């Protein structure tokens, strides 16, 4: 069944969000009605336009319109989103986006601060902690009143290993300080040699201890007898303070490769000896409630901390205790009971980060809010998906509207309404394929309908490994001294509930003990409007050189960052008009018609195509154009093989979906690896992939394994688990309850494993 929203029906803002003529990214004049106060799931293959409709059109425009209601002074300090490319939107609501973007790399952000539980604990301790440390900032490691003075609230200290920094057999003049900025001939080297503190021609091992100590550790010293070459007004800082100031107390904006290598060699990181890693000063740590400090509380797994809080009997703070308990219950209900509040937020996966964000909205007094979720099941074991569905239902039942971009069959089945886009990806997508109920879509021949009703079979003819590598006595994080054999030249799935230790064992311990393994994780592809698949695959420069050879122009003429850029829009393709106190206006550049190149460049061609036309080609067409350039076609072929042949090679990265970015990362790795016997670890490679796309990915992985590669996938996706040759299942639970091997062997045996939650759900799935 294929329908579109009729535009002549009476408008009913109480019941519908109405979209007419949406053209964001690849949407093809989409018109549709989205029911309010329901759970609506947007489905379709990766790149079909789901996110463009839910996020790029509905959510973006709703947030932009809300921003317009603020005074101009406030509006100028809010993110400035561009207007959606749509003819009409009606019935929009106050909208909150809950996406999968991991938390930033801020070392001061923890699960407690990100979930807004930490401020409540500080307030509680400031009221009933004994002896009291002061007001709530006195319990904060982000405030001078509460932070440890030694580590400044970071919990760790970086220091210089003098044994690795110094070559005591050499003299200063011979380069005894093994760091690039102190190499012979450099400015810092000259200051050391001419300081007059020690004999620069004597080996460090032969120098007087006092003189060497001054050379290494002095700060702000006025020298008594320096050489004439030493700056007359200069004060002397020793080697260690200089390195700490330049590299440890702040991160330089630019580091050379030599400096990075040297820092990795000579800098050691250890737990702060003064606070024991708690980040807090002695006064804050001494303040107790029932014999426990706030540091003890935040180091306790959330599931156990909830029981500690529930046992408190202090009537004066009863409302505060109740609020903390509700927040902890919410964290546990989203499957994060294994986390502790002192866990650094930048160590969370995208799925964990999204669930922490969900907790912020539970129990909110607001209603009639539209919540837009980007694949909230990402990173969740099937056993935990029902918890997610309970949360989505709670939000809906609080008189809210819930929009979810999803592929997971259980989430699709729990929806009130389905909007399916397709039929394909990129230019082959962007159309409404189906609107209706979960029961109805299962009977259709759409890609999603076929995925839902196609039976999955367990691999009954797995490949047999002839070799293994062994992970010996792995104890990192929650691993309980695991020793396990990992088979080579087969496809292995590593499974278990979230937090069971999968990534620690395979993405951390395996490459540490066996460096031949390459981990392709979930790190985002950075880049804005100027970054494209061509730049990610490192073919942008070869493409420019091909045009240069064909036209006689320098390669820089074919770059939007150099001589080839349109002089009006500076190579951006759009012109931004600043209207001071009003929103900026973005229009397509009339000088280059959005091509981003100047007239000289656009007049040059390769086989009848300009550089702008070439960058508008997908990988399949571009391969034909560069058939006589094997390095370009080889890399484009990998883009095709990971299922991204439809992408235009000059498409901006910020228009790609999460699934597309993940596969582009895989294509980049495969295109730069020569060995057929490569060893690859993929951390949740199916994130953002439709079931059809998962099958295509498995076909590619099979080809790699058949050619001699070893592929290990850390996964929850049951299609991957059923297809694997070998499964390593961890558990039984998360955190301290996990970190043990429950099963290892072919997937058929996993189904019969009595203690494996993964096996239980796989059994239900294949049925």
XYZ file of C-alpha atoms in Angstrom:
767
model
C 0.000 0.000 0.000
C 1.426 3.361 -1.030
C -0.287 6.564 0.031
C 0.433 10.258 0.282
C -1.225 12.829 2.478
C -4.131 14.558 0.825
C -3.728 18.308 0.909
C -7.414 19.122 0.633
C -8.492 17.570 3.962
C -9.510 19.973 6.731
C -6.502 20.854 8.808
C -6.576 19.403 12.296
C -3.615 20.626 14.295
C -4.781 18.678 17.320
C -4.247 15.352 15.570
C -1.594 15.694 12.876
C 1.760 17.131 11.947
C 1.334 17.864 8.252
C 4.239 17.924 5.779
C 3.727 19.082 2.200
C 6.367 19.084 -0.534
C 9.482 18.204 1.508
C 12.713 18.220 -0.505
C 15.378 18.043 2.213
C 18.406 16.133 0.910
C 16.988 13.299 -1.233
C 13.284 13.705 -0.382
C 11.154 13.868 -3.546
C 8.366 16.361 -2.770
C 7.190 14.208 0.124
C 3.753 14.951 1.556
C 2.666 13.036 4.634
C 0.690 13.288 7.875
C 2.255 12.245 11.165
C -0.196 11.447 13.990
C 0.245 13.304 17.259
C 0.348 11.608 20.666
C 1.426 8.369 19.034
C 4.688 6.480 18.492
C 5.554 6.820 14.803
C 8.500 4.822 13.452
C 10.225 5.918 10.238
C 11.645 2.928 8.383
C 13.477 2.190 5.137
C 16.897 1.190 3.904
C 19.916 3.260 4.932
C 19.955 6.532 2.988
C 16.275 6.280 2.013
C 15.419 9.650 3.584
C 14.148 8.656 7.041
C 16.388 11.063 8.921
C 15.855 13.770 6.286
C 12.117 13.660 6.982
C 12.113 13.180 10.770
C 15.166 15.268 11.682
C 16.052 17.436 8.696
C 12.492 18.563 8.047
C 10.126 18.149 11.020
C 12.501 18.488 13.982
C 14.800 21.105 12.472
C 11.974 23.382 11.385
C 10.156 23.004 14.717
C 13.282 23.987 16.655
C 13.973 26.893 14.303
C 10.450 28.236 14.778
C 10.705 27.918 18.562
C 13.976 29.871 18.450
C 12.166 32.620 16.554
C 9.923 33.191 19.580
C 12.858 34.341 21.718
C 14.061 37.965 21.833
C 16.709 38.810 19.246
C 19.388 39.111 21.920
C 18.765 35.493 22.991
C 18.210 34.209 19.450
C 21.655 35.343 18.322
C 23.183 33.075 20.971
C 21.243 29.977 19.925
C 22.250 27.545 17.150
C 21.152 28.970 13.811
C 19.450 26.212 11.801
C 18.559 26.773 8.166
C 14.927 26.643 7.079
C 13.747 23.241 5.874
C 13.280 22.801 2.116
C 9.535 22.208 2.252
C 6.447 23.852 0.812
C 4.430 23.743 4.006
C 4.563 22.455 7.569
C 1.655 22.624 9.948
C 0.878 21.402 13.449
C 4.487 21.495 14.664
C 5.180 21.206 18.378
C 7.953 22.038 20.806
C 10.522 19.446 19.736
C 13.443 17.772 21.477
C 16.024 15.742 19.551
C 17.555 12.747 21.326
C 20.306 11.591 18.985
C 23.246 9.194 19.106
C 26.025 11.729 19.135
C 28.502 10.696 21.845
C 29.273 13.191 24.554
C 32.189 15.501 23.893
C 35.721 14.733 24.929
C 35.463 17.019 27.982
C 37.464 15.253 30.696
C 35.302 16.910 33.379
C 32.036 15.394 32.164
C 30.846 12.202 33.867
C 27.709 10.086 33.790
C 26.625 11.955 36.916
C 26.985 15.411 35.384
C 25.565 14.349 31.992
C 22.456 12.839 33.595
C 22.013 15.798 35.991
C 22.194 13.449 38.989
C 25.495 14.830 40.285
C 24.064 18.256 41.258
C 21.342 16.500 43.285
C 23.929 14.445 45.183
C 25.970 17.575 45.929
C 22.885 19.291 47.290
C 22.052 16.253 49.433
C 25.548 16.078 50.946
C 25.577 19.826 51.599
C 22.391 19.372 53.666
C 23.024 16.192 55.656
C 26.685 15.265 55.133
C 28.733 15.225 58.342
C 30.968 17.045 58.910
C 29.583 19.506 56.390
C 32.052 20.669 53.730
C 29.987 23.733 52.834
C 27.463 24.577 50.133
C 26.986 22.234 47.173
C 29.968 23.625 45.143
C 32.205 22.317 47.941
C 31.347 18.808 46.722
C 32.021 19.510 43.054
C 35.260 18.508 41.336
C 34.495 21.197 38.756
C 34.613 23.969 41.365
C 37.787 25.279 43.059
C 36.045 24.814 46.407
C 35.672 21.077 45.920
C 38.333 19.937 43.475
C 41.507 18.156 44.462
C 44.335 20.722 44.304
C 46.859 18.145 43.024
C 44.969 17.000 39.895
C 42.624 20.032 39.661
C 39.563 17.800 39.629
C 40.644 15.440 36.846
C 41.421 12.390 39.000
C 44.609 11.629 37.097
C 48.011 13.253 36.877
C 50.319 13.321 33.889
C 54.010 13.380 34.557
C 57.348 13.145 32.791
C 59.257 9.864 32.993
C 62.844 11.087 33.329
C 64.198 7.630 32.571
C 62.601 7.818 29.128
C 63.246 11.536 28.603
C 66.977 11.579 29.365
C 69.910 9.737 27.845
C 72.310 10.029 30.778
C 75.209 8.691 28.713
C 75.169 11.856 26.600
C 75.946 15.481 27.357
C 73.557 18.387 26.833
C 75.487 19.413 23.748
C 75.111 15.878 22.312
C 71.321 15.895 22.781
C 70.827 14.162 26.135
C 67.234 15.489 26.358
C 65.272 13.225 24.038
C 62.466 15.537 22.993
C 62.112 17.415 19.659
C 61.952 20.912 21.146
C 65.207 20.246 23.059
C 67.089 18.701 20.129
C 70.561 20.159 19.310
C 70.267 23.496 17.556
C 66.763 24.346 18.823
C 65.898 27.406 20.903
C 65.261 25.360 24.066
C 68.503 23.444 23.619
C 70.465 26.685 23.422
C 68.914 27.933 26.683
C 69.947 24.729 28.458
C 73.471 24.668 27.030
C 74.123 28.359 27.775
C 72.424 28.489 31.193
C 75.728 28.059 33.036
C 74.135 25.646 35.481
C 76.131 22.592 34.425
C 78.983 21.681 32.091
C 77.219 21.123 28.729
C 79.995 18.804 27.549
C 79.778 16.367 30.465
C 77.461 13.296 30.291
C 74.434 13.775 32.506
C 75.489 10.780 34.595
C 78.714 12.629 35.551
C 77.051 15.911 36.574
C 76.634 16.981 40.229
C 73.218 15.953 41.539
C 72.306 19.487 42.683
C 73.159 21.071 39.332
C 71.249 18.424 37.376
C 68.237 18.814 39.659
C 68.209 22.576 39.038
C 68.534 22.051 35.299
C 65.556 19.706 35.331
C 63.207 21.256 37.897
C 63.949 24.991 38.398
C 61.065 27.437 37.866
C 61.459 31.170 37.251
C 65.114 31.075 38.294
C 67.257 34.210 37.796
C 70.603 32.828 36.627
C 73.764 34.057 38.341
C 76.369 33.284 35.678
C 74.904 32.334 32.286
C 76.901 32.336 29.057
C 76.850 35.573 27.016
C 74.558 33.869 24.495
C 71.789 33.478 27.107
C 68.997 36.163 26.876
C 69.832 38.917 29.347
C 66.307 39.458 30.675
C 65.295 35.834 30.590
C 64.407 33.741 33.643
C 65.182 30.053 33.557
C 62.618 27.236 33.627
C 63.892 23.676 33.864
C 63.140 20.915 31.408
C 60.258 19.355 33.374
C 58.344 22.588 34.170
C 58.779 23.692 30.549
C 57.286 20.441 29.234
C 54.461 20.516 31.781
C 53.556 24.092 30.881
C 53.733 23.552 27.131
C 52.154 20.114 26.830
C 50.453 18.878 30.016
C 48.638 21.836 31.549
C 47.125 22.677 28.191
C 46.810 20.842 24.911
C 48.624 22.694 22.121
C 46.427 23.481 19.122
C 49.003 21.909 16.831
C 51.481 19.141 17.477
C 53.989 17.782 15.021
C 54.174 14.033 14.486
C 57.554 14.080 16.253
C 56.062 15.802 19.295
C 53.120 13.373 19.436
C 55.446 10.384 19.295
C 57.757 11.852 21.928
C 54.873 12.684 24.274
C 53.484 9.158 23.984
C 56.931 7.879 24.942
C 57.844 10.121 27.886
C 54.497 11.081 29.470
C 52.921 8.723 31.990
C 49.378 8.992 33.328
C 48.502 7.694 36.756
C 45.763 7.971 39.336
C 46.131 11.102 41.415
C 47.994 10.059 44.605
C 46.324 12.755 46.698
C 42.639 12.062 45.965
C 42.925 8.457 44.777
C 41.171 9.339 41.529
C 38.035 10.684 43.231
C 38.772 14.223 41.929
C 37.667 15.774 45.251
C 39.640 17.479 48.002
C 40.051 16.061 51.499
C 37.250 18.141 53.017
C 34.671 16.906 50.525
C 35.847 13.312 50.926
C 35.575 13.523 54.719
C 31.889 14.489 54.649
C 29.839 11.300 55.090
C 26.260 10.049 54.991
C 25.814 6.716 56.778
C 29.560 6.151 56.596
C 29.925 6.833 52.848
C 31.339 9.909 51.085
C 30.022 11.398 47.868
C 33.064 9.835 46.164
C 31.953 6.423 47.459
C 28.457 7.024 46.109
C 29.561 8.035 42.625
C 31.926 5.033 42.376
C 29.087 2.604 43.173
C 27.189 0.980 40.280
C 23.838 2.704 39.794
C 21.841 -0.441 40.560
C 23.470 -0.742 43.992
C 23.459 3.019 44.644
C 19.699 3.022 44.196
C 19.402 0.617 47.170
C 21.691 2.821 49.277
C 19.588 5.901 48.536
C 16.328 4.041 49.190
C 17.558 3.120 52.698
C 18.060 6.773 53.759
C 15.777 8.023 56.534
C 16.129 11.804 56.723
C 12.686 13.510 56.701
C 14.231 16.948 56.126
C 15.458 15.973 52.663
C 12.779 13.416 51.743
C 11.719 15.204 48.497
C 15.354 15.401 47.355
C 15.959 11.721 48.138
C 12.825 10.786 46.221
C 14.002 12.758 43.166
C 17.441 11.111 43.245
C 15.857 7.677 43.573
C 13.595 8.351 40.568
C 16.583 9.407 38.442
C 18.520 6.299 39.440
C 15.483 4.125 38.689
C 15.283 5.708 35.246
C 18.966 4.967 34.584
C 18.445 1.367 35.622
C 15.299 1.065 33.511
C 17.236 1.960 30.342
C 19.723 -0.814 31.037
C 22.472 1.390 32.500
C 22.441 0.036 36.044
C 25.977 -1.267 35.557
C 27.430 2.228 35.097
C 28.779 4.310 37.954
C 28.186 8.052 38.133
C 31.929 8.783 38.101
C 32.383 7.114 34.680
C 33.769 9.624 32.173
C 30.976 10.442 29.709
C 33.334 10.440 26.727
C 33.904 6.701 27.276
C 30.227 5.886 26.629
C 29.123 4.408 23.333
C 26.633 6.278 21.150
C 23.804 4.042 22.361
C 24.731 4.536 26.022
C 24.983 8.298 25.515
C 21.532 8.386 23.946
C 19.985 6.489 26.853
C 21.574 8.897 29.337
C 19.927 11.726 27.386
C 16.559 9.927 27.552
C 16.734 9.926 31.355
C 16.776 13.724 31.363
C 13.297 13.807 29.845
C 11.590 11.131 31.941
C 9.346 12.539 34.605
C 9.291 15.970 32.963
C 6.256 18.096 33.815
C 6.039 19.171 30.161
C 3.457 17.600 27.886
C 2.576 18.014 24.214
C 6.275 17.733 23.410
C 7.554 16.022 20.272
C 10.504 13.718 20.988
C 12.577 12.639 17.979
C 14.855 9.623 18.494
C 17.652 8.448 16.221
C 17.778 4.647 16.433
C 17.471 4.397 20.223
C 17.991 0.607 20.071
C 21.606 1.099 18.889
C 23.978 -0.675 21.258
C 21.139 -2.485 23.038
C 21.037 -6.236 23.472
C 17.643 -7.709 22.452
C 17.066 -8.486 26.130
C 17.132 -4.740 26.906
C 14.988 -3.504 24.007
C 11.773 -4.082 25.952
C 13.031 -1.542 28.527
C 13.469 1.014 25.789
C 9.941 0.350 24.520
C 8.596 0.904 28.032
C 10.274 4.332 28.127
C 8.944 5.341 24.718
C 5.470 4.261 25.796
C 5.764 6.301 28.995
C 6.669 9.398 27.003
C 3.724 8.857 24.642
C 1.262 8.203 27.478
C 2.320 11.503 29.091
C 0.517 13.166 26.137
C 3.607 13.538 23.994
C 4.416 12.687 20.384
C 7.269 10.243 19.781
C 9.029 9.997 16.400
C 11.603 7.225 16.018
C 13.989 6.477 13.156
C 14.568 2.734 13.515
C 15.406 -0.621 11.905
C 14.902 -2.941 14.871
C 11.943 -5.298 14.288
C 10.817 -5.132 17.931
C 10.659 -1.323 17.860
C 8.780 -1.385 14.546
C 6.297 -3.899 15.989
C 5.658 -1.664 19.027
C 4.822 1.436 16.955
C 1.353 2.923 16.611
C 2.109 4.129 13.100
C 4.721 3.334 10.425
C 6.038 5.617 7.680
C 8.282 3.701 5.291
C 10.558 5.477 2.797
C 12.419 4.177 -0.228
C 12.411 2.214 -2.379
C 16.204 2.514 -2.447
C 18.882 4.855 -1.121
C 20.161 8.242 -2.279
C 18.548 9.310 -5.547
C 16.677 5.994 -5.619
C 14.903 6.838 -2.364
C 13.089 9.785 -0.848
C 9.532 8.588 -1.550
C 6.798 7.359 0.763
C 6.362 3.603 0.292
C 3.898 2.861 3.046
C 1.835 4.419 5.839
C -0.061 2.290 8.303
C 0.260 -0.164 11.177
C 3.041 -2.662 11.934
C 0.732 -5.546 11.073
C 0.009 -4.071 7.650
C 3.620 -3.376 6.632
C 4.609 -6.992 7.275
C 2.314 -8.023 4.439
C 3.821 -5.637 1.879
C 6.631 -6.185 -0.622
C 8.560 -3.117 0.512
C 12.147 -3.627 1.641
C 11.021 -3.305 5.267
C 8.081 -5.659 4.727
C 10.376 -8.295 3.244
C 12.832 -7.875 6.111
C 10.088 -8.445 8.676
C 8.623 -11.600 7.180
C 11.775 -13.255 5.782
C 12.885 -16.169 7.935
C 16.482 -16.117 9.153
C 18.415 -19.365 9.231
C 21.311 -20.214 11.511
C 24.567 -20.981 9.721
C 24.720 -24.801 9.754
C 27.925 -25.002 7.681
C 30.369 -22.711 9.504
C 33.958 -22.370 8.320
C 36.535 -24.257 10.372
C 39.468 -22.298 11.759
C 42.916 -23.810 11.256
C 44.664 -21.268 13.489
C 43.827 -19.275 16.591
C 45.297 -16.433 18.611
C 44.860 -16.401 22.356
C 43.851 -13.536 24.611
C 45.562 -14.346 27.897
C 44.259 -13.406 31.337
C 42.349 -10.256 30.356
C 41.444 -8.269 33.485
C 40.708 -4.762 32.178
C 37.552 -3.123 33.538
C 35.064 -5.879 34.403
C 36.847 -8.827 32.747
C 37.431 -11.688 35.193
C 40.822 -12.921 34.028
C 39.522 -14.183 30.685
C 41.640 -16.454 28.534
C 40.011 -17.249 25.197
C 41.034 -18.471 21.757
C 40.032 -16.278 18.813
C 39.849 -18.209 15.505
C 41.555 -16.838 12.403
C 40.218 -16.645 8.828
C 36.589 -16.974 9.890
C 33.763 -14.556 10.737
C 33.391 -14.315 14.516
C 30.548 -12.555 16.330
C 31.252 -11.355 19.883
C 27.993 -11.002 21.781
C 26.504 -10.256 25.185
C 24.367 -7.664 26.928
C 25.500 -4.023 26.909
C 28.286 -3.628 29.453
C 29.207 -7.333 29.518
C 32.800 -6.604 28.421
C 32.662 -7.275 24.667
C 34.442 -4.123 23.536
C 36.956 -4.290 26.378
C 37.914 -7.840 25.417
C 37.969 -7.512 21.637
C 38.469 -3.824 20.791
C 40.970 -3.190 23.588
C 42.630 -6.355 24.921
C 42.879 -8.266 21.617
C 44.807 -5.562 19.690
C 46.909 -4.835 22.776
C 48.079 -8.448 22.951
C 48.024 -8.984 19.160
C 48.812 -5.676 17.387
C 48.141 -7.122 13.922
C 44.413 -6.537 14.498
C 42.926 -3.268 13.247
C 39.883 -1.913 15.087
C 37.276 -0.019 13.078
C 35.194 1.542 15.802
C 32.356 4.002 16.079
C 34.481 7.141 15.897
C 32.604 9.757 13.867
C 33.903 11.070 10.560
C 34.712 14.697 11.204
C 34.197 17.324 8.555
C 31.666 19.860 7.421
C 30.522 21.239 4.111
C 33.961 20.852 2.463
C 34.540 17.203 3.476
C 33.242 14.575 1.065
C 33.534 10.833 0.322
C 36.284 11.801 -2.144
C 38.360 13.420 0.617
C 37.712 10.556 3.059
C 38.860 7.994 0.475
C 41.925 10.119 -0.408
C 40.973 10.344 -4.085
C 40.365 14.103 -4.174
C 44.000 14.864 -5.007
C 44.320 12.117 -7.685
C 41.106 13.413 -9.278
C 42.545 16.938 -9.412
C 45.770 15.620 -10.903
C 43.798 13.742 -13.563
C 42.049 16.976 -14.535
C 45.379 18.813 -14.426
C 47.004 16.346 -16.801
C 44.070 16.559 -19.198
C 43.799 20.370 -19.216
C 47.272 21.714 -18.463
C 45.985 23.666 -15.437
C 47.618 23.302 -12.040
C 45.740 20.846 -9.700
C 44.877 23.741 -7.373
C 42.480 25.037 -10.040
C 40.275 22.006 -9.328
C 40.008 22.577 -5.582
C 37.300 24.642 -3.884
C 39.828 25.420 -1.153
C 42.323 26.984 -3.551
C 42.499 28.701 -6.953
C 39.462 26.878 -8.296
C 37.043 28.363 -5.774
C 34.259 30.637 -6.919
C 35.328 34.145 -5.858
C 31.797 35.078 -4.772
C 30.918 32.175 -2.457
C 34.553 31.208 -1.672
C 33.948 27.638 -2.788
C 30.939 26.980 -0.560
C 28.241 26.995 -3.226
C 26.013 29.213 -1.112
C 26.049 32.851 -0.139
C 25.218 33.748 3.463
C 23.736 37.217 3.912
C 24.140 38.603 7.421
C 21.051 40.607 8.371
C 22.529 41.663 11.711
C 19.748 41.121 14.277
C 17.688 38.884 11.927
C 18.460 35.320 10.846
C 21.128 34.832 8.192
C 19.796 34.174 4.708
C 21.420 31.347 2.693
C 20.992 31.393 -1.051
C 22.539 29.389 -3.858
C 25.455 31.299 -5.313
C 24.319 32.866 -8.585
C 27.890 33.282 -9.867
C 28.636 29.527 -9.919
C 25.042 28.216 -9.662
C 26.056 26.256 -6.568
C 28.891 24.395 -8.327
C 31.493 26.076 -6.016
C 34.025 26.588 -8.840
C 35.090 29.673 -10.802
C 34.578 30.149 -14.586
C 38.153 29.164 -15.494
C 37.762 25.802 -13.769
C 34.274 25.199 -15.144
C 35.576 25.773 -18.678
C 38.038 22.863 -18.348
C 36.988 19.264 -18.719
C 38.009 15.609 -18.620
C 36.339 13.362 -21.207
C 33.655 16.006 -21.637
C 32.919 16.460 -17.922
C 33.781 19.405 -15.679
C 35.109 18.862 -12.167
C 31.731 20.013 -10.769
C 29.885 17.435 -12.889
C 32.351 14.764 -11.817
C 31.843 15.449 -8.121
C 28.081 15.152 -8.716
C 28.535 11.580 -9.993
C 27.964 8.538 -7.834
C 30.751 6.015 -7.332
C 29.472 3.739 -10.075
C 29.488 6.455 -12.758
C 32.774 7.949 -11.551
C 34.509 4.582 -11.952
C 33.692 4.649 -15.665
C 35.082 8.177 -16.060
C 38.385 7.254 -14.370
C 38.757 3.808 -15.905
C 42.358 4.644 -16.903
C 43.252 5.642 -13.312
C 43.398 2.335 -11.385
C 44.111 3.903 -7.969
C 40.934 5.988 -8.161
C 38.745 3.169 -9.473
C 40.100 0.729 -6.869
C 39.042 2.998 -4.007
C 35.682 3.786 -5.608
C 35.092 0.053 -6.023
C 35.252 -0.354 -2.243
C 32.665 2.387 -1.869
C 30.456 0.344 -4.172
C 31.127 -2.891 -2.329
C 30.104 -1.537 1.089
C 26.785 -0.495 -0.448
C 27.480 3.205 -0.973
C 27.712 3.199 -4.754
C 24.769 5.597 -4.909
C 26.556 8.413 -3.006
C 27.874 11.305 -5.053
C 31.611 11.511 -4.449
C 31.422 15.253 -3.786
C 28.528 15.033 -1.316
C 29.061 16.864 1.959
C 29.635 14.547 4.929
C 27.115 16.432 7.016
C 24.328 15.150 4.738
C 25.156 11.463 5.328
C 23.202 9.224 7.682
C 24.872 7.388 10.544
C 24.833 4.117 8.633
C 26.409 5.755 5.599
C 29.221 7.290 7.640
C 29.958 3.928 9.275
C 30.250 2.138 5.945
C 32.351 4.954 4.496
C 34.795 4.418 7.365
C 34.955 0.720 6.497
C 35.493 1.507 2.803
C 38.384 3.815 3.697
C 40.088 1.086 5.696
C 39.620 -1.580 3.046
C 40.867 0.754 0.311
C 44.137 1.392 2.149
C 44.911 -2.209 3.103
C 46.942 -4.380 0.758
C 47.126 -7.711 2.601
C 44.445 -10.315 1.884
C 45.182 -11.820 5.312
C 44.215 -8.711 7.215
C 42.696 -8.975 10.684
C 39.766 -6.633 11.285
C 37.675 -5.892 14.379
C 34.365 -4.154 13.634
C 32.607 -2.519 16.584
C 28.871 -2.791 15.862
C 29.192 -2.460 12.067
C 25.418 -2.781 11.585
C 24.661 0.418 13.506
C 22.244 2.381 11.345
C 21.717 -0.414 8.831
C 18.417 -1.785 7.549
C 18.102 -5.573 7.452
C 18.646 -5.544 3.683
C 21.827 -3.519 4.148
C 22.996 -5.957 6.837
C 22.648 -8.816 4.357
C 24.718 -6.862 1.816
C 27.369 -6.179 4.448
C 27.508 -9.874 5.350
C 28.068 -10.705 1.679
C 31.073 -8.363 1.683
C 32.441 -9.836 4.921
C 32.094 -13.325 3.460
C 34.171 -12.275 0.472
C 36.867 -10.878 2.759
C 36.993 -14.050 4.836
C 37.028 -16.264 1.764
C 40.053 -14.325 0.509
C 41.944 -15.005 3.741
C 40.883 -12.218 6.112
C 39.918 -12.583 9.764
C 36.805 -10.573 10.659
C 35.476 -10.129 14.192
C 32.209 -8.254 14.702
C 31.147 -6.994 18.135
C 27.407 -7.205 17.607
C 23.846 -7.414 18.927
C 22.301 -7.853 15.483
C 20.858 -11.348 15.310
C 21.246 -11.575 11.542
C 25.005 -11.256 12.019
C 25.078 -13.710 14.935
C 23.082 -16.328 13.002
C 25.376 -15.896 9.968
C 28.707 -16.075 11.843
C 31.067 -19.052 11.800
C 31.987 -18.663 15.458
C 30.400 -16.903 18.446
C 32.020 -15.709 21.675
C 29.287 -14.775 24.168
C 30.036 -12.789 27.340
C 27.921 -12.188 30.402
C 25.775 -13.170 32.099
C 25.025 -9.581 33.040
C 26.624 -6.143 32.790
C 29.366 -4.479 34.786
C 30.455 -6.580 37.762
C 27.889 -9.214 36.769
C 29.551 -9.694 33.382
C 33.076 -10.205 32.106
C 32.895 -14.004 31.802
C 32.784 -16.304 28.777
C 29.385 -18.015 28.628
C 29.758 -19.736 25.284
C 32.183 -20.137 22.414
C 31.478 -22.119 19.287
C 29.173 -22.180 16.233
C 25.904 -20.190 16.389
C 23.771 -23.347 16.374
C 25.266 -24.308 19.721
C 24.559 -20.878 21.192
C 20.825 -21.500 20.876
C 21.107 -24.448 23.254
C 23.320 -22.615 25.790
C 21.312 -22.613 29.054
C 22.845 -19.466 30.588
C 23.034 -17.180 27.548
C 20.491 -14.410 27.059
C 21.871 -14.010 23.546
C 21.121 -17.653 22.795
C 17.586 -17.351 24.149
C 16.768 -14.390 21.923
C 18.486 -15.934 18.907
C 16.272 -18.997 19.349
C 13.155 -16.816 19.345
C 14.437 -14.796 16.397
C 15.070 -17.724 14.047
C 11.661 -19.128 14.875
